[in-house]
mmCIF file of C-alpha atoms in Angstrom:
data_model
loop_
_atom_site.group_PDB
_atom_site.id
_atom_site.type_symbol
_atom_site.label_atom_id
_atom_site.label_comp_id
_atom_site.label_asym_id
_atom_site.label_seq_id
_atom_site.Cartn_x
_atom_site.Cartn_y
_atom_site.Cartn_z
ATOM 1 C CA MET A 8 0.000 0.000 0.000
ATOM 2 C CA PRO A 9 1.315 3.490 -0.818
ATOM 3 C CA GLU A 10 2.130 5.778 2.091
ATOM 4 C CA GLN A 11 -0.618 8.385 2.437
ATOM 5 C CA TYR A 12 0.010 12.129 2.709
ATOM 6 C CA ASP A 13 -1.921 15.298 2.062
ATOM 7 C CA ILE A 14 1.055 17.065 0.477
ATOM 8 C CA ALA A 15 4.235 15.787 -1.172
ATOM 9 C CA ILE A 16 6.955 18.411 -1.673
ATOM 10 C CA ILE A 17 9.565 17.577 -4.313
ATOM 11 C CA GLY A 18 12.903 18.979 -3.132
ATOM 12 C CA ALA A 19 14.311 19.570 0.366
ATOM 13 C CA GLY A 20 16.491 22.577 -0.371
ATOM 14 C CA MET A 21 15.638 25.977 1.067
ATOM 15 C CA ALA A 22 12.436 26.206 -0.976
ATOM 16 C CA GLY A 23 10.991 22.839 0.016
ATOM 17 C CA ALA A 24 12.142 23.001 3.649
ATOM 18 C CA SER A 25 10.811 26.508 4.260
ATOM 19 C CA LEU A 26 7.466 25.759 2.637
ATOM 20 C CA ALA A 27 7.059 22.545 4.660
ATOM 21 C CA ALA A 28 7.765 24.492 7.845
ATOM 22 C CA GLU A 29 5.268 27.216 6.973
ATOM 23 C CA ILE A 30 2.568 24.693 6.109
ATOM 24 C CA GLY A 31 3.182 23.116 9.497
ATOM 25 C CA LEU A 32 2.902 26.477 11.275
ATOM 26 C CA ALA A 33 -0.337 27.180 9.421
ATOM 27 C CA ALA A 34 -1.812 24.045 11.005
ATOM 28 C CA ASN A 35 -2.117 26.094 14.192
ATOM 29 C CA ARG A 36 -4.826 28.109 12.435
ATOM 30 C CA GLY A 37 -6.685 25.306 10.686
ATOM 31 C CA PRO A 38 -6.737 21.586 9.882
ATOM 32 C CA SER A 39 -3.333 19.926 10.048
ATOM 33 C CA LYS A 40 -1.757 18.538 6.878
ATOM 34 C CA SER A 41 0.402 15.441 6.596
ATOM 35 C CA ILE A 42 3.530 16.273 4.587
ATOM 36 C CA ILE A 43 6.380 14.346 3.018
ATOM 37 C CA VAL A 44 9.392 16.144 1.557
ATOM 38 C CA LEU A 45 11.160 14.081 -1.108
ATOM 39 C CA GLU A 46 14.872 14.685 -1.662
ATOM 40 C CA ALA A 47 16.837 12.899 -4.380
ATOM 41 C CA GLU A 48 20.246 13.400 -2.741
ATOM 42 C CA ASP A 49 21.772 11.903 0.407
ATOM 43 C CA SER A 50 21.042 15.058 2.402
ATOM 44 C CA PRO A 51 18.872 18.175 2.013
ATOM 45 C CA GLY A 52 20.347 21.298 0.437
ATOM 46 C CA TYR A 53 23.097 19.598 -1.551
ATOM 47 C CA HIS A 54 22.698 21.724 -4.686
ATOM 48 C CA ALA A 55 21.830 25.454 -4.838
ATOM 49 C CA THR A 56 21.143 25.904 -1.110
ATOM 50 C CA GLY A 57 24.524 24.530 -0.096
ATOM 51 C CA ARG A 58 26.418 26.669 -2.635
ATOM 52 C CA SER A 59 25.026 30.115 -1.964
ATOM 53 C CA ALA A 60 27.245 33.199 -1.861
ATOM 54 C CA ALA A 61 25.463 33.870 1.447
ATOM 55 C CA PHE A 62 24.420 37.489 1.306
ATOM 56 C CA TRP A 63 21.102 39.284 1.788
ATOM 57 C CA GLU A 64 20.901 42.338 -0.462
ATOM 58 C CA GLU A 65 17.702 44.335 -0.991
ATOM 59 C CA CYS A 66 18.496 45.273 -4.600
ATOM 60 C CA TYR A 67 19.455 41.781 -5.720
ATOM 61 C CA GLY A 68 16.994 40.552 -8.321
ATOM 62 C CA GLY A 69 15.555 43.994 -9.115
ATOM 63 C CA PRO A 70 12.456 45.937 -8.009
ATOM 64 C CA ASP A 71 10.067 42.996 -8.459
ATOM 65 C CA ILE A 72 12.104 40.869 -6.025
ATOM 66 C CA ALA A 73 12.897 43.624 -3.508
ATOM 67 C CA PRO A 74 9.481 43.377 -1.748
ATOM 68 C CA LEU A 75 10.069 39.672 -1.046
ATOM 69 C CA THR A 76 13.586 40.370 0.232
ATOM 70 C CA ILE A 77 12.527 43.295 2.433
ATOM 71 C CA ALA A 78 9.549 41.353 3.803
ATOM 72 C CA SER A 79 11.952 38.531 4.745
ATOM 73 C CA GLY A 80 14.512 40.805 6.390
ATOM 74 C CA LEU A 81 12.709 41.392 9.685
ATOM 75 C CA TRP A 82 12.201 37.645 10.249
ATOM 76 C CA LEU A 83 15.835 36.889 9.407
ATOM 77 C CA ARG A 84 17.111 39.591 11.764
ATOM 78 C CA GLU A 85 14.769 38.608 14.597
ATOM 79 C CA HIS A 86 16.002 35.023 14.358
ATOM 80 C CA GLY A 87 19.674 36.069 14.329
ATOM 81 C CA PHE A 88 20.476 34.905 10.795
ATOM 82 C CA LEU A 89 21.821 38.231 9.445
ATOM 83 C CA GLN A 90 25.097 40.003 10.211
ATOM 84 C CA GLU A 91 25.241 43.556 8.907
ATOM 85 C CA ARG A 92 27.818 44.299 6.210
ATOM 86 C CA GLY A 93 26.600 46.890 3.701
ATOM 87 C CA ALA A 94 26.998 46.760 -0.066
ATOM 88 C CA LEU A 95 28.734 48.917 -2.655
ATOM 89 C CA TYR A 96 27.767 49.013 -6.318
ATOM 90 C CA LEU A 97 31.037 50.113 -7.907
ATOM 91 C CA GLY A 98 31.410 52.169 -11.068
ATOM 92 C CA ARG A 99 33.785 54.120 -13.282
ATOM 93 C CA GLU A 100 33.212 57.142 -15.465
ATOM 94 C CA ASP A 101 31.811 55.014 -18.281
ATOM 95 C CA ASP A 102 29.292 53.504 -15.840
ATOM 96 C CA GLU A 103 27.669 56.802 -14.857
ATOM 97 C CA GLN A 104 24.491 56.233 -16.847
ATOM 98 C CA VAL A 105 24.168 52.715 -15.442
ATOM 99 C CA LEU A 106 24.481 54.095 -11.906
ATOM 100 C CA GLN A 107 21.790 56.685 -12.577
ATOM 101 C CA ASP A 108 19.486 54.089 -14.121
ATOM 102 C CA PHE A 109 20.016 51.843 -11.106
ATOM 103 C CA LEU A 110 18.946 54.597 -8.715
ATOM 104 C CA ARG A 111 15.954 55.382 -10.910
ATOM 105 C CA ARG A 112 14.780 51.746 -10.906
ATOM 106 C CA PHE A 113 14.597 51.695 -7.125
ATOM 107 C CA ALA A 114 13.365 55.274 -6.616
ATOM 108 C CA LYS A 115 9.870 54.128 -5.589
ATOM 109 C CA SER A 116 11.029 51.210 -3.443
ATOM 110 C CA ASP A 117 11.923 51.040 0.236
ATOM 111 C CA VAL A 118 15.598 50.319 -0.525
ATOM 112 C CA ASP A 119 18.055 52.713 1.144
ATOM 113 C CA LEU A 120 20.576 53.852 -1.512
ATOM 114 C CA THR A 121 23.157 56.649 -1.342
ATOM 115 C CA ARG A 122 25.666 57.920 -3.921
ATOM 116 C CA ILE A 123 29.210 58.168 -2.549
ATOM 117 C CA ASP A 124 32.366 59.716 -3.966
ATOM 118 C CA ARG A 125 35.941 58.495 -4.340
ATOM 119 C CA ASP A 126 37.101 59.670 -0.903
ATOM 120 C CA ARG A 127 34.433 57.728 0.950
ATOM 121 C CA LEU A 128 34.881 54.753 -1.346
ATOM 122 C CA GLU A 129 38.586 54.525 -0.428
ATOM 123 C CA GLY A 130 37.579 54.377 3.216
ATOM 124 C CA PHE A 131 35.391 51.355 2.524
ATOM 125 C CA VAL A 132 37.749 49.506 0.131
ATOM 126 C CA PRO A 133 41.464 50.151 0.757
ATOM 127 C CA GLY A 134 43.521 49.600 -2.379
ATOM 128 C CA ILE A 135 40.736 50.242 -4.862
ATOM 129 C CA ARG A 136 42.209 51.433 -8.159
ATOM 130 C CA PRO A 137 41.786 55.087 -9.226
ATOM 131 C CA ALA A 138 39.435 54.397 -12.152
ATOM 132 C CA TRP A 139 36.781 53.131 -9.710
ATOM 133 C CA ASP A 140 35.782 56.554 -8.450
ATOM 134 C CA ARG A 141 32.039 56.361 -7.755
ATOM 135 C CA ALA A 142 29.586 53.985 -6.103
ATOM 136 C CA ILE A 143 26.147 53.490 -4.633
ATOM 137 C CA TYR A 144 26.051 52.427 -0.982
ATOM 138 C CA GLN A 145 23.326 50.180 0.422
ATOM 139 C CA PRO A 146 23.786 50.039 4.219
ATOM 140 C CA ARG A 147 21.360 47.247 5.098
ATOM 141 C CA CYS A 148 23.062 44.475 3.104
ATOM 142 C CA ALA A 149 24.057 41.593 5.373
ATOM 143 C CA ASP A 150 25.744 38.204 5.445
ATOM 144 C CA ILE A 151 23.192 35.441 5.855
ATOM 145 C CA ASP A 152 23.674 32.197 7.776
ATOM 146 C CA VAL A 153 22.349 29.947 5.019
ATOM 147 C CA ALA A 154 22.944 26.669 6.834
ATOM 148 C CA GLY A 155 21.323 28.088 9.964
ATOM 149 C CA VAL A 156 18.202 29.180 8.103
ATOM 150 C CA HIS A 157 17.929 25.867 6.265
ATOM 151 C CA GLN A 158 18.380 23.789 9.419
ATOM 152 C CA HIS A 159 15.851 25.965 11.258
ATOM 153 C CA TYR A 160 13.231 25.268 8.609
ATOM 154 C CA LEU A 161 14.004 21.548 8.487
ATOM 155 C CA ALA A 162 13.663 21.369 12.282
ATOM 156 C CA GLN A 163 10.385 23.309 12.210
ATOM 157 C CA ALA A 164 9.040 21.058 9.460
ATOM 158 C CA ARG A 165 9.903 17.914 11.421
ATOM 159 C CA LYS A 166 8.424 19.401 14.592
ATOM 160 C CA ALA A 167 5.181 19.933 12.688
ATOM 161 C CA GLY A 168 5.194 16.270 11.681
ATOM 162 C CA ALA A 169 6.660 16.484 8.175
ATOM 163 C CA HIS A 170 8.653 13.459 7.019
ATOM 164 C CA ILE A 171 11.938 14.326 5.239
ATOM 165 C CA ALA A 172 12.829 11.450 2.917
ATOM 166 C CA CYS A 173 16.335 11.509 1.398
ATOM 167 C CA ARG A 174 17.594 9.281 -1.427
ATOM 168 C CA ALA A 175 14.003 9.341 -2.683
ATOM 169 C CA ARG A 176 14.190 10.608 -6.248
ATOM 170 C CA LEU A 177 10.865 10.969 -8.035
ATOM 171 C CA LEU A 178 10.678 8.477 -10.916
ATOM 172 C CA GLU A 179 7.016 8.673 -11.888
ATOM 173 C CA ALA A 180 3.966 10.760 -10.982
ATOM 174 C CA CYS A 181 0.474 9.639 -11.949
ATOM 175 C CA VAL A 182 -2.660 11.632 -11.173
ATOM 176 C CA GLY A 183 -6.093 10.117 -10.592
ATOM 177 C CA ASP A 184 -9.435 11.015 -9.089
ATOM 178 C CA ARG A 185 -8.051 10.878 -5.545
ATOM 179 C CA GLY A 186 -4.720 12.593 -6.120
ATOM 180 C CA TRP A 187 -1.195 11.580 -7.024
ATOM 181 C CA THR A 188 0.664 8.296 -6.886
ATOM 182 C CA LEU A 189 4.411 8.859 -6.798
ATOM 183 C CA CYS A 190 6.978 6.154 -7.510
ATOM 184 C CA LEU A 191 10.357 6.750 -5.845
ATOM 185 C CA SER A 192 13.896 5.541 -6.477
ATOM 186 C CA ASP A 193 13.988 3.745 -3.111
ATOM 187 C CA GLY A 194 11.173 1.449 -4.287
ATOM 188 C CA ARG A 195 8.393 3.079 -2.277
ATOM 189 C CA GLN A 196 5.118 4.468 -3.503
ATOM 190 C CA VAL A 197 3.576 7.597 -2.003
ATOM 191 C CA HIS A 198 0.024 8.821 -2.427
ATOM 192 C CA ALA A 199 -0.620 12.545 -1.986
ATOM 193 C CA HIS A 200 -3.563 14.810 -2.651
ATOM 194 C CA THR A 201 -1.262 17.655 -3.782
ATOM 195 C CA ILE A 202 2.312 17.765 -5.020
ATOM 196 C CA VAL A 203 4.560 20.809 -4.740
ATOM 197 C CA ASN A 204 7.267 21.344 -7.321
ATOM 198 C CA ALA A 205 10.184 22.769 -5.326
ATOM 199 C CA ALA A 206 12.773 20.930 -7.403
ATOM 200 C CA GLY A 207 15.013 23.891 -8.280
ATOM 201 C CA ALA A 208 16.978 23.215 -11.469
ATOM 202 C CA TRP A 209 14.845 20.113 -12.065
ATOM 203 C CA ALA A 210 11.500 21.998 -11.833
ATOM 204 C CA ASP A 211 10.573 21.664 -15.500
ATOM 205 C CA GLU A 212 11.569 17.979 -15.526
ATOM 206 C CA VAL A 213 9.316 17.312 -12.517
ATOM 207 C CA ALA A 214 6.464 19.199 -14.188
ATOM 208 C CA GLN A 215 6.728 17.153 -17.360
ATOM 209 C CA MET A 216 6.947 13.942 -15.355
ATOM 210 C CA ALA A 217 3.633 14.909 -13.739
ATOM 211 C CA GLY A 218 2.020 15.749 -17.070
ATOM 212 C CA ALA A 219 2.183 19.527 -16.611
ATOM 213 C CA ARG A 220 3.627 21.906 -19.181
ATOM 214 C CA ALA A 221 7.192 23.089 -18.641
ATOM 215 C CA LEU A 222 7.472 26.828 -17.998
ATOM 216 C CA GLY A 223 10.936 27.274 -19.460
ATOM 217 C CA ILE A 224 12.708 27.409 -16.088
ATOM 218 C CA GLN A 225 16.373 27.487 -17.075
ATOM 219 C CA PRO A 226 19.307 26.675 -14.758
ATOM 220 C CA TYR A 227 22.419 28.857 -15.048
ATOM 221 C CA ARG A 228 25.827 28.113 -13.550
ATOM 222 C CA ARG A 229 27.356 30.634 -11.111
ATOM 223 C CA THR A 230 30.982 30.280 -9.939
ATOM 224 C CA VAL A 231 32.535 31.363 -6.621
ATOM 225 C CA ALA A 232 36.143 31.059 -5.468
ATOM 226 C CA GLN A 233 37.678 31.583 -2.052
ATOM 227 C CA LEU A 234 41.023 33.389 -2.285
ATOM 228 C CA ARG A 235 43.885 34.207 0.057
ATOM 229 C CA THR A 236 45.066 37.733 -0.659
ATOM 230 C CA ASP A 237 47.836 40.079 0.428
ATOM 231 C CA PRO A 238 46.793 42.127 2.270
ATOM 232 C CA ALA A 239 44.210 39.870 3.897
ATOM 233 C CA LEU A 240 40.748 41.330 3.493
ATOM 234 C CA HIS A 241 39.360 42.981 6.611
ATOM 235 C CA ASP A 242 35.909 41.737 7.575
ATOM 236 C CA THR A 243 34.497 45.274 7.644
ATOM 237 C CA VAL A 244 34.781 45.647 3.846
ATOM 238 C CA PRO A 245 31.266 45.714 2.324
ATOM 239 C CA LEU A 246 29.978 43.368 -0.336
ATOM 240 C CA CYS A 247 31.295 44.915 -3.575
ATOM 241 C CA LEU A 248 29.390 44.465 -6.832
ATOM 242 C CA ASP A 249 30.199 45.822 -10.268
ATOM 243 C CA ILE A 250 27.274 48.039 -11.292
ATOM 244 C CA SER A 251 27.626 46.566 -14.800
ATOM 245 C CA GLY A 252 27.450 42.986 -13.492
ATOM 246 C CA ASN A 253 30.965 41.646 -14.134
ATOM 247 C CA PHE A 254 31.985 40.594 -10.608
ATOM 248 C CA TYR A 255 31.206 40.656 -6.931
ATOM 249 C CA PHE A 256 33.337 39.947 -3.886
ATOM 250 C CA ARG A 257 33.097 40.039 -0.122
ATOM 251 C CA PRO A 258 35.259 39.090 2.869
ATOM 252 C CA ASP A 259 34.766 35.885 4.807
ATOM 253 C CA SER A 260 36.909 35.389 7.933
ATOM 254 C CA GLY A 261 39.937 37.077 6.386
ATOM 255 C CA LYS A 262 39.506 35.367 3.015
ATOM 256 C CA LEU A 263 37.926 36.742 -0.148
ATOM 257 C CA TRP A 264 34.857 35.233 -1.808
ATOM 258 C CA LEU A 265 34.883 36.228 -5.469
ATOM 259 C CA SER A 266 32.561 35.561 -8.404
ATOM 260 C CA PRO A 267 32.839 36.627 -12.064
ATOM 261 C CA HIS A 268 29.046 37.018 -11.926
ATOM 262 C CA ASP A 269 28.855 34.339 -14.611
ATOM 263 C CA GLU A 270 25.544 33.040 -15.863
ATOM 264 C CA VAL A 271 26.064 30.041 -18.127
ATOM 265 C CA ALA A 272 23.029 28.056 -19.277
ATOM 266 C CA SER A 273 23.265 24.488 -18.030
ATOM 267 C CA PRO A 274 21.178 21.335 -17.898
ATOM 268 C CA PRO A 275 20.165 20.284 -14.371
ATOM 269 C CA CYS A 276 23.274 18.673 -12.885
ATOM 270 C CA ASP A 277 25.767 18.596 -10.038
ATOM 271 C CA ALA A 278 27.434 21.843 -11.129
ATOM 272 C CA ALA A 279 31.227 22.178 -11.044
ATOM 273 C CA PRO A 280 33.387 25.291 -11.515
ATOM 274 C CA GLU A 281 35.300 25.851 -14.739
ATOM 275 C CA GLU A 282 38.938 26.911 -14.444
ATOM 276 C CA MET A 283 38.387 29.595 -17.073
ATOM 277 C CA ASP A 284 35.646 31.210 -14.976
ATOM 278 C CA VAL A 285 37.868 31.303 -11.888
ATOM 279 C CA ALA A 286 40.707 32.829 -13.938
ATOM 280 C CA LEU A 287 38.314 35.406 -15.390
ATOM 281 C CA ALA A 288 37.143 36.377 -11.914
ATOM 282 C CA ILE A 289 40.720 36.911 -10.711
ATOM 283 C CA ASP A 290 41.571 38.941 -13.804
ATOM 284 C CA ARG A 291 38.599 41.216 -13.187
ATOM 285 C CA LEU A 292 39.474 41.561 -9.496
ATOM 286 C CA GLU A 293 43.010 42.653 -10.352
ATOM 287 C CA GLY A 294 41.544 45.476 -12.416
ATOM 288 C CA VAL A 295 39.598 46.731 -9.389
ATOM 289 C CA VAL A 296 42.025 46.511 -6.438
ATOM 290 C CA ASP A 297 45.787 46.332 -5.957
ATOM 291 C CA TRP A 298 45.688 43.266 -3.696
ATOM 292 C CA ARG A 299 47.859 40.286 -4.609
ATOM 293 C CA VAL A 300 46.130 36.911 -4.986
ATOM 294 C CA GLU A 301 48.290 34.362 -3.164
ATOM 295 C CA ALA A 302 46.151 31.253 -3.578
ATOM 296 C CA VAL A 303 42.819 29.893 -4.700
ATOM 297 C CA GLU A 304 41.827 27.898 -1.621
ATOM 298 C CA ARG A 305 38.397 26.672 -2.719
ATOM 299 C CA LYS A 306 36.097 26.964 -5.705
ATOM 300 C CA TRP A 307 32.557 25.841 -6.330
ATOM 301 C CA ALA A 308 29.584 26.378 -8.610
ATOM 302 C CA GLY A 309 25.838 26.195 -8.238
ATOM 303 C CA LEU A 310 22.798 26.449 -10.462
ATOM 304 C CA ARG A 311 20.438 29.423 -10.283
ATOM 305 C CA SER A 312 17.136 28.677 -12.009
ATOM 306 C CA PHE A 313 15.038 31.381 -13.663
ATOM 307 C CA ALA A 314 11.617 31.489 -15.268
ATOM 308 C CA PRO A 315 11.566 33.347 -18.615
ATOM 309 C CA ASP A 316 10.620 36.685 -16.978
ATOM 310 C CA ARG A 317 13.189 36.268 -14.163
ATOM 311 C CA LYS A 318 10.515 36.207 -11.437
ATOM 312 C CA PRO A 319 9.752 33.232 -9.172
ATOM 313 C CA VAL A 320 6.729 31.023 -9.720
ATOM 314 C CA TYR A 321 4.376 30.437 -6.772
ATOM 315 C CA GLY A 322 0.902 28.950 -7.107
ATOM 316 C CA PHE A 323 -1.273 26.195 -8.510
ATOM 317 C CA ASP A 324 -0.831 25.216 -12.126
ATOM 318 C CA PRO A 325 -3.868 26.567 -14.030
ATOM 319 C CA ARG A 326 -4.242 23.295 -15.952
ATOM 320 C CA MET A 327 -3.548 20.898 -13.041
ATOM 321 C CA PRO A 328 -5.336 22.030 -9.873
ATOM 322 C CA HIS A 329 -3.399 19.739 -7.495
ATOM 323 C CA PHE A 330 0.040 20.627 -8.863
ATOM 324 C CA PHE A 331 1.649 23.596 -7.060
ATOM 325 C CA TRP A 332 4.682 25.493 -8.357
ATOM 326 C CA PHE A 333 7.306 26.788 -5.924
ATOM 327 C CA ALA A 334 10.253 27.287 -8.228
ATOM 328 C CA GLY A 335 12.290 29.713 -10.342
ATOM 329 C CA GLN A 336 13.824 31.561 -7.386
ATOM 330 C CA GLY A 337 16.950 32.472 -9.341
ATOM 331 C CA GLY A 338 19.833 33.647 -7.165
ATOM 332 C CA TYR A 339 17.614 35.142 -4.472
ATOM 333 C CA GLY A 340 15.836 32.071 -3.125
ATOM 334 C CA ILE A 341 17.763 32.217 0.162
ATOM 335 C CA GLN A 342 17.233 35.885 0.933
ATOM 336 C CA THR A 343 13.518 35.758 0.063
ATOM 337 C CA ALA A 344 12.796 32.405 1.735
ATOM 338 C CA PRO A 345 10.774 33.593 4.765
ATOM 339 C CA ALA A 346 8.305 35.736 2.816
ATOM 340 C CA ALA A 347 8.176 33.362 -0.154
ATOM 341 C CA ALA A 348 7.421 30.350 2.057
ATOM 342 C CA ARG A 349 4.793 32.246 4.049
ATOM 343 C CA LEU A 350 3.128 33.417 0.835
ATOM 344 C CA GLY A 351 3.423 29.939 -0.688
ATOM 345 C CA ALA A 352 1.732 28.310 2.299
ATOM 346 C CA GLN A 353 -1.073 30.879 2.193
ATOM 347 C CA LEU A 354 -1.673 30.240 -1.504
ATOM 348 C CA LEU A 355 -1.475 26.477 -1.095
ATOM 349 C CA LEU A 356 -3.873 26.374 1.865
ATOM 350 C CA ASP A 357 -6.083 29.283 0.759
ATOM 351 C CA LEU A 358 -5.257 31.335 3.855
ATOM 352 C CA PRO A 359 -5.437 35.138 4.196
ATOM 353 C CA ARG A 360 -2.302 37.277 3.981
ATOM 354 C CA ASN A 361 -0.662 38.448 7.201
ATOM 355 C CA THR A 362 1.725 41.233 8.170
ATOM 356 C CA MET A 363 4.671 39.678 6.335
ATOM 357 C CA THR A 364 2.867 39.124 3.026
ATOM 358 C CA LYS A 365 0.130 41.723 2.797
ATOM 359 C CA GLY A 366 2.304 44.124 0.790
ATOM 360 C CA LEU A 367 3.293 41.555 -1.840
ATOM 361 C CA ASN A 368 1.788 41.643 -5.326
ATOM 362 C CA VAL A 369 1.042 37.956 -5.736
ATOM 363 C CA GLU A 370 0.060 38.379 -9.394
ATOM 364 C CA LEU A 371 3.734 38.936 -10.232
ATOM 365 C CA TYR A 372 4.545 35.377 -9.191
ATOM 366 C CA MET A 373 1.527 33.263 -10.182
ATOM 367 C CA PRO A 374 2.103 30.566 -12.849
ATOM 368 C CA ASP A 375 -0.975 31.622 -14.821
ATOM 369 C CA ARG A 376 1.060 34.555 -16.159
ATOM 370 C CA PHE A 377 2.456 31.918 -18.547
ATOM 371 C CA ALA A 378 -1.014 30.758 -19.580
ATOM 372 C CA ALA A 379 -0.420 31.367 -23.275
ATOM 373 C CA ALA A 380 2.723 29.218 -23.233
ATOM 374 C CA MET A 381 0.953 26.524 -21.217
ATOM 375 C CA ALA A 382 -2.134 26.334 -23.477
#
């Protein structure tokens, strides 16, 4: 006999874990739901969640994502998962129009942005080269304890009765009058009334397996390297991002985390860094600061998965009423997790908005915005 659940969530990364926890919390205000979270790997969070660059930045993802990030910030701070750092969007003379456009895009948002000059910039980033003479400062940017947030949500989900099943890759999903029958790689069968697609880079594959239309959610590889530099980077240096999108770096316990801000289309896979991307990142860094790179100590890559319009997808599939999308979080799935999961649980369970979610425009994220492509 198949195991019986109300909800089966595919994926135990940050998306699946946070949504399971929020569904469990919602049981305090209504009927409880039995939940199983299915994870293909040996442990939750092996892919994108475990490879995050670990920062919370209000501008990251653009004005349509900022409300989710800002709504999540209070929860993250209250739970002790953020450590203030600040962010600098760096520019040169040729970048002036890009800097102005950036400020204009966020003019009507709640993001705190300030133009700073070369003198103040030197105080933030010792050794910055003369050509980099202007920047935008965002003071509320913070480091985020990704593992802490993920483990918190997994613990909350288990406390609410959710079963986290690892090494349980979805092989087949069949829908009938009474819900879904799921066949798993460990030989089990699971029956669930509703399935949630929180499969990250595999979201479109899961949808097609279930008989839903793919939305065009595309994974892209992003590379990060940990460097030892001379001088060693002081931990008070802000997160530094090229306003034109060619690099970002930040300190981490005296080391430097550096990315070439690459975005290389990839099939769903266990992503690995390319040597050329690491070399490109170092070359770009050397054009920004006069620090000497002594060693590449670590390097890794992860997949960031985007829907065609670069916004996440939350909600029931318009053609399959018991198939719920919770995917396409791009590179901001960690920093938006609290608000996204709260909103996702409210949509899934047909609950009213609360203080965290009432200011969110849910229409931006619903899957029916792709109705023409899904017809």
